[in-house]
Coordinates of C-alpha atoms in Angstrom, one line a residue:
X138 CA 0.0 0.0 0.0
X139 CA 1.2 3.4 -0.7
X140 CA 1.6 6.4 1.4
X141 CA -0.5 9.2 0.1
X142 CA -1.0 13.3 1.2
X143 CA -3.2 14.5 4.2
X144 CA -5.8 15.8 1.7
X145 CA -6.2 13.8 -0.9
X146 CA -9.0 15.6 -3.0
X147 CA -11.9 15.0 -4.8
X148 CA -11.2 12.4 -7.9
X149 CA -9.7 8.8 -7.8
X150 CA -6.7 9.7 -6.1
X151 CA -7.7 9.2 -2.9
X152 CA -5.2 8.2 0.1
X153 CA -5.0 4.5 0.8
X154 CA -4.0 3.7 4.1
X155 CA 0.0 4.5 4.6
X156 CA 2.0 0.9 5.3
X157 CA 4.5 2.6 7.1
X158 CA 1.2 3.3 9.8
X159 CA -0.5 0.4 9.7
X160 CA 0.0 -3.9 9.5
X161 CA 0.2 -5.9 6.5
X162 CA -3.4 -6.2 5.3
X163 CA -3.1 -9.7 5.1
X164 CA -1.9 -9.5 8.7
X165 CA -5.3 -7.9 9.6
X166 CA -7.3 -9.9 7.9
X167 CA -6.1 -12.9 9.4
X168 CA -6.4 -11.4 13.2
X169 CA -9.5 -10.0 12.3
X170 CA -10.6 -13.6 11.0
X171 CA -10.5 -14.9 14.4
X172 CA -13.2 -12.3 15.8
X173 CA -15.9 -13.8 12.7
X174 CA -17.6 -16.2 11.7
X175 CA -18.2 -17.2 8.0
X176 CA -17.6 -13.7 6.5
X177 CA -14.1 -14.5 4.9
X178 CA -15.3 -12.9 1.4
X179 CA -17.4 -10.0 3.1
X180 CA -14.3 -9.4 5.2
X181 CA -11.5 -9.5 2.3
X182 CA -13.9 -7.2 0.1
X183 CA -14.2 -4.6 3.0
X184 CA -10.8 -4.6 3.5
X185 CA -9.5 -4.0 0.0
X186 CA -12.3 -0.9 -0.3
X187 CA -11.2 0.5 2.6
X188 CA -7.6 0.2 2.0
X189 CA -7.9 1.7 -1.5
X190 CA -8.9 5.0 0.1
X191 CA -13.0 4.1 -0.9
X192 CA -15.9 5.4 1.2
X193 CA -18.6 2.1 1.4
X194 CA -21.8 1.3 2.2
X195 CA -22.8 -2.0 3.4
X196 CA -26.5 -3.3 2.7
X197 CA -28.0 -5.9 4.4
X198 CA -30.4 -6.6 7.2
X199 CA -29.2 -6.4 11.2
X200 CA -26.9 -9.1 12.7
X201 CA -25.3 -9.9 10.0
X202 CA -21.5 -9.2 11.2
X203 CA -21.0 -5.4 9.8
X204 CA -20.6 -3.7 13.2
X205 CA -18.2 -6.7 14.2
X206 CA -16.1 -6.5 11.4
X207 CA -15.7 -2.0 11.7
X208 CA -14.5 -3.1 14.9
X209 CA -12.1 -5.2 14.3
X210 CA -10.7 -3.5 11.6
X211 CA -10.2 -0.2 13.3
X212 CA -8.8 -1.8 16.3
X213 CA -6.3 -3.5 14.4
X214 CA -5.5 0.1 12.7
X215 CA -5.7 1.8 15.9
X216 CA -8.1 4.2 14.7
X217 CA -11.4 5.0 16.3
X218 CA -14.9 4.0 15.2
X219 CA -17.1 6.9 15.1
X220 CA -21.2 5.6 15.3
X221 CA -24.0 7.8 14.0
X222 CA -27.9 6.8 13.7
X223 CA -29.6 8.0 10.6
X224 CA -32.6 10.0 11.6
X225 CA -34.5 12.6 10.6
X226 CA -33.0 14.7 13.6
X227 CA -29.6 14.3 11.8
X228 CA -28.6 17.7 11.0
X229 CA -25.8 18.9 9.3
X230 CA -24.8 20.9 12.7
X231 CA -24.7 17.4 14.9
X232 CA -22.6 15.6 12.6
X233 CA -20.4 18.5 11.6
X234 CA -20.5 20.0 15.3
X235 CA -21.4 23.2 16.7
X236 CA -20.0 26.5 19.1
X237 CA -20.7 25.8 22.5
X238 CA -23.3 28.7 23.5
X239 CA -22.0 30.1 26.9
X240 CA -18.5 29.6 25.6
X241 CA -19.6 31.7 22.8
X242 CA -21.7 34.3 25.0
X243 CA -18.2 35.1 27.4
X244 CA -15.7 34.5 24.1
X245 CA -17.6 35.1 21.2
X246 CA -16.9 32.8 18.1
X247 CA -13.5 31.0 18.0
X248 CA -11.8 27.4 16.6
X249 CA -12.2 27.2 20.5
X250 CA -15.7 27.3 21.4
X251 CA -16.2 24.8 18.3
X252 CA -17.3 21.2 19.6
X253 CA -16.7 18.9 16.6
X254 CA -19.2 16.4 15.8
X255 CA -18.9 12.9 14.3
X256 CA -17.7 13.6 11.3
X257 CA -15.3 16.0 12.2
X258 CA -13.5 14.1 14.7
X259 CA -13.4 11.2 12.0
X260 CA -12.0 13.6 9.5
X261 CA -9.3 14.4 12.0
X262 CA -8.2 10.8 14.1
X263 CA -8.4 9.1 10.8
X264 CA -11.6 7.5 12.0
X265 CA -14.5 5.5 10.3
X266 CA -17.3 7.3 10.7
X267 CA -19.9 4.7 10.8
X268 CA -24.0 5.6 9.8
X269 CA -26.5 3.3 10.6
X270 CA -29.7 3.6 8.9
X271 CA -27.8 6.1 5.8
X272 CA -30.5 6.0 3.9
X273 CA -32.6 7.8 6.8
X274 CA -30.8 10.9 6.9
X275 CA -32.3 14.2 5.4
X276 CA -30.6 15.3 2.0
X277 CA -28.9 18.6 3.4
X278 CA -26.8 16.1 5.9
X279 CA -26.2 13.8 2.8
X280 CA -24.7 16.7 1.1
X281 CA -22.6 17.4 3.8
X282 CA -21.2 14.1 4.1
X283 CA -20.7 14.3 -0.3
X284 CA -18.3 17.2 0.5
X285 CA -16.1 15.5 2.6
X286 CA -16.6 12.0 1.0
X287 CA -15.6 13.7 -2.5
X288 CA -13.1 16.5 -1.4
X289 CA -11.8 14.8 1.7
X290 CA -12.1 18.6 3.9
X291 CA -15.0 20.4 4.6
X292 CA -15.2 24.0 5.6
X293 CA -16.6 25.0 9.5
X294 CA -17.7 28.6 9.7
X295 CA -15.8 30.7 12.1
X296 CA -13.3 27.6 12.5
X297 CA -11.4 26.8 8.9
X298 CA -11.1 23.9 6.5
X299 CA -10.8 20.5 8.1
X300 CA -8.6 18.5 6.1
X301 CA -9.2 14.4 6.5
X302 CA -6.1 12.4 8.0
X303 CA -5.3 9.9 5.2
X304 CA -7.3 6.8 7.1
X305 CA -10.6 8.6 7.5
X306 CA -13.4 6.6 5.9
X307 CA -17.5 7.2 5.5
X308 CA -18.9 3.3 5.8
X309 CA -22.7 3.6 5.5
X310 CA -25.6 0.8 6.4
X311 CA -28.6 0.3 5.1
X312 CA -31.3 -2.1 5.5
X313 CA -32.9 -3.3 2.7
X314 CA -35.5 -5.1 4.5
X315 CA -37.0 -1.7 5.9
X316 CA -38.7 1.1 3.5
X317 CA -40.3 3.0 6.2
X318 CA -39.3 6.1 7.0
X319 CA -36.5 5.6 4.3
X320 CA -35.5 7.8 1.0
X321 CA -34.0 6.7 -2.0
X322 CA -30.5 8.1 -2.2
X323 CA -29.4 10.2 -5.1
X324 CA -27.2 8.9 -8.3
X325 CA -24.3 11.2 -7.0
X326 CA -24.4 9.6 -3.7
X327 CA -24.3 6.1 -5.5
X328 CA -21.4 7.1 -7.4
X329 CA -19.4 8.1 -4.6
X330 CA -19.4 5.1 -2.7
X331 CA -18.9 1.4 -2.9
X332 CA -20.6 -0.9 -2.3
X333 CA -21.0 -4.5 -0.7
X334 CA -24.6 -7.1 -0.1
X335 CA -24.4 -8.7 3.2
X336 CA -26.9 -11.1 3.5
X337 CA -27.6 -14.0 6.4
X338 CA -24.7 -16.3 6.9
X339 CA -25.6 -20.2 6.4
X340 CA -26.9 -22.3 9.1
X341 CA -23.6 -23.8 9.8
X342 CA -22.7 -20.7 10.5
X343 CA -25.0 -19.3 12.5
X344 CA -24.7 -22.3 15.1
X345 CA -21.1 -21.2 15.0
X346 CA -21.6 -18.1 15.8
X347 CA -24.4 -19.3 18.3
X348 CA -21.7 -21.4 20.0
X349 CA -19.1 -18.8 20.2
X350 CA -21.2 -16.7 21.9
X351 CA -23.0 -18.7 24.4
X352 CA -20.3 -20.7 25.5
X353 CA -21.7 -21.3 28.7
X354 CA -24.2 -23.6 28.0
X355 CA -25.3 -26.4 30.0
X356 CA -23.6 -29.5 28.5
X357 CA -26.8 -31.4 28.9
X358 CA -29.0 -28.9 26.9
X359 CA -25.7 -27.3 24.4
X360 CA -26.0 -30.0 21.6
X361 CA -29.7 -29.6 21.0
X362 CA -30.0 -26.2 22.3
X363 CA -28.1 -24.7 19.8
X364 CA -29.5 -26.1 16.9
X365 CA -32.9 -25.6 18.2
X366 CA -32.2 -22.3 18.4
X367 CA -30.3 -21.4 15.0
X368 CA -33.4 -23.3 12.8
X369 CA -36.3 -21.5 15.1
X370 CA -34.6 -18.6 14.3
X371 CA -34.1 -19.6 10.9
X372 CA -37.8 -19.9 10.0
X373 CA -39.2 -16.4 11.0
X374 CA -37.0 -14.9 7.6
X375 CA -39.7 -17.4 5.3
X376 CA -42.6 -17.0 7.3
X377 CA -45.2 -16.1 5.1
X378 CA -46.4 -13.2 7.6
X379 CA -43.4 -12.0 8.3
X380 CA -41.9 -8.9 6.6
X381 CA -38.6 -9.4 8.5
X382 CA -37.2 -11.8 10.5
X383 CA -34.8 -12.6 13.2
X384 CA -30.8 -12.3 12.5
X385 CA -28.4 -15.0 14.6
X386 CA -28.6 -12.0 18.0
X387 CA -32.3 -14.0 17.9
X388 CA -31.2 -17.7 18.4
X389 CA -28.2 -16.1 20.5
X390 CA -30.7 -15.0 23.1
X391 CA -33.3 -17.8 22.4
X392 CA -30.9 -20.3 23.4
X393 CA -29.4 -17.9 26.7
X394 CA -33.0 -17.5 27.8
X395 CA -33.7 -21.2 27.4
X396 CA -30.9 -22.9 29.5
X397 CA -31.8 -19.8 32.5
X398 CA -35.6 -21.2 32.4
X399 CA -33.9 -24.7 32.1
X400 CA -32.4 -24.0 35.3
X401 CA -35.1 -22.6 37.4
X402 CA -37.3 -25.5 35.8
X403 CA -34.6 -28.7 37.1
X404 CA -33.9 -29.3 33.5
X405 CA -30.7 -30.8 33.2
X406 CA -31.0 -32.6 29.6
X407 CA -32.6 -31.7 26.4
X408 CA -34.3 -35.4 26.7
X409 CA -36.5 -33.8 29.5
X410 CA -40.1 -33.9 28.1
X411 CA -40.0 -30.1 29.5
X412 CA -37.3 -29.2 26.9
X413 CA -39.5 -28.0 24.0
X414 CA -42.2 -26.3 26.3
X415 CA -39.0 -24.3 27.4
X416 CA -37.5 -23.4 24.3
X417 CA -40.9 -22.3 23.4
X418 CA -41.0 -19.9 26.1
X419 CA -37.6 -18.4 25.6
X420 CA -38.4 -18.0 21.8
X421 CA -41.5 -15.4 22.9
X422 CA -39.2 -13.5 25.0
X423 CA -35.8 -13.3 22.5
X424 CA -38.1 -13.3 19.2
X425 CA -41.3 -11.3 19.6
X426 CA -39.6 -7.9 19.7
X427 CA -37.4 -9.4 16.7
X428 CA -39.8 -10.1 14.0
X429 CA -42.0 -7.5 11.9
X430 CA -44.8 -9.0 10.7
X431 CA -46.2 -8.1 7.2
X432 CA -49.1 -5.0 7.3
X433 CA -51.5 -7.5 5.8
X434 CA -51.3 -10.4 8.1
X435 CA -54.1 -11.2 10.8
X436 CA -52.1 -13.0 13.2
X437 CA -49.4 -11.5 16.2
X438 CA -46.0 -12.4 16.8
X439 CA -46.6 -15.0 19.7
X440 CA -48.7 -17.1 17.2
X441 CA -46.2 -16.9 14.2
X442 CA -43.6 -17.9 16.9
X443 CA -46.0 -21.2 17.9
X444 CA -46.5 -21.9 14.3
X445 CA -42.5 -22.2 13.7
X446 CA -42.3 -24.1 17.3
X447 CA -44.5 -26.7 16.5
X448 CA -43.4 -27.4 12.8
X449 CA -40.2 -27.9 14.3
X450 CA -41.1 -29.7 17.3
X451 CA -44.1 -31.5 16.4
X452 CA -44.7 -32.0 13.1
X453 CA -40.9 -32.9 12.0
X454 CA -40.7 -34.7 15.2
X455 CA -37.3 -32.7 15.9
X456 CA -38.2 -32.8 19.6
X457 CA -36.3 -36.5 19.5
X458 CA -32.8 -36.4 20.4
X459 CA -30.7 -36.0 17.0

């Protein structure tokens, strides 16, 4: 990787990340690799954009690794990761920043009184600044965000041109489950970024990940527990009345919640005739809030839940052990 300018402009020349600065990226990679599960592609592709100086967005619904992997990534760079929710209360001022009043009313205006905001700060550590929900944000923000995506500085009245460190990076999410609230970005803000579809990892996966972050599951429950959990899960993305399912964070804390009841309720083994009752239980708690069911459909969350309980429990007969 080359070593590039403080300010690289607008146009393709863009600073990648300075080697001097920073590990190998196959270095990174492979320590980031350790902190995921199943996203070796997703991870290699974000890490080449990111190291080629591009600005990204990431589509794809929640719990699907993107936060994970912006960690890893700037803690292995030693650069910080800046978040910011998309909203309609997303001004230009709170991302850009703003003069601190009573500083203001005993100083008057001054690079001083100036607290920077998000993107600011970003510009100036060499941060990510991270945006949740991008396609939520009013235009005059977006535009704001263009600026320093295309010229790498923006200007702050009464304060100067911020000028972007070389490892200062825009990484935008979107959801393209969710269309509520939302607004279809402009061609110019397309053009300006990469970007990557990150969809639901595999089942295999998803136990994996499961596993590795419930590791303290009872021994006797663990190797039904987890399974239980990943397909339950599983099934509210094709339910026919649901709009939007549950990521893995759904069979993560079906399967937490289930060996807690286990223990109040003397289970010790998933052979306990108890056992499904109980995973039933602890999917209404971890999935109701999860699931969004389709505008249309005449039935609540608790009963879709039941429906997917007893079609794996009771009509596959998965209840038996294996």
């Amino acid at each position: 990787m080359s070593t590039g300018s403080s300010n690289g402009r607008a146009g393709t020349g863009r600073a990648p990340v300075p080697a001097p600065a920073h590990p190998s990226l196959r270095s990174v990679r492979d320590r980031v690799a350790t902190q995921i599960v199943g996203r070796e592609r997703e991870l290699d592709l974000v890490l080449a954009a990111v190291a080629a100086g591009r600005d990204l967005v990431l589509e794809g619904p929640p719990g699907t690794s993107k936060t994970t992997m912006l960690k890893a990534i700037t803690a292995q760079w030693g650069i910080p990761l800046l978040f910011v929710e998309g909203n309609a209360d997303l001004t230009p001022a709170k991302i850009v920043g703003h003069h601190n009043p009573a500083r203001v009313l005993r100083e008057d205006y001054s690079a001083d009184t100036f607290v920077p905001g998000p993107l600011v700060q970003a510009m100036r550590d060499g941060g990510f600044l991270y945006i949740e929900e991008f396609n939520r944000a009013p235009e005059d923000t977006l535009n704001t965000l263009l600026t320093a995506i295309a010229d790498r500085t923006i200007a702050v009245p009464r304060v100067g041109t911020i000028d972007a460190a070389p490892t200062f990076r825009v990484i935008a999410s979107m959801n393209p489950f969710d269309n509520v609230g939302t607004t279809r970005l402009s061609t110019s803000v397309h053009d300006r970024l990469c970007r990557l579809s990150i969809d639901y990892q595999d089942e295999s996966a998803e136990r994996a990940v499961v596993a590795l972050r419930a590791p303290d599951l009872p021994d006797g429950l663990a190797g039904r527990l987890v399974p239980d959990a990943v397909a339950v899960t599983r099934a509210t993305r094709e339910h026919p009345d649901v709009r939007q399912g549950s990521s893995v964070r759904g069979a993560i804390d079906t399967a937490l919640v289930a060996a807690e009841l286990a223990d109040l309720r003397g289970i010790a083994a998933a052979d306990d005739e108890r056992y499904p009752a109980t995973v039933l239980d602890a999917m209404i708690v971890a999935l109701s809030g999860r699931i969004h069911l389709d505008e249309a459909a005449e039935t609540t969350p608790e009963q879709v839940l039941t429906e997917i309980f007893q079609d794996r429990f009771l009509l596959t007969g998965a209840d038996r052990p294996g």
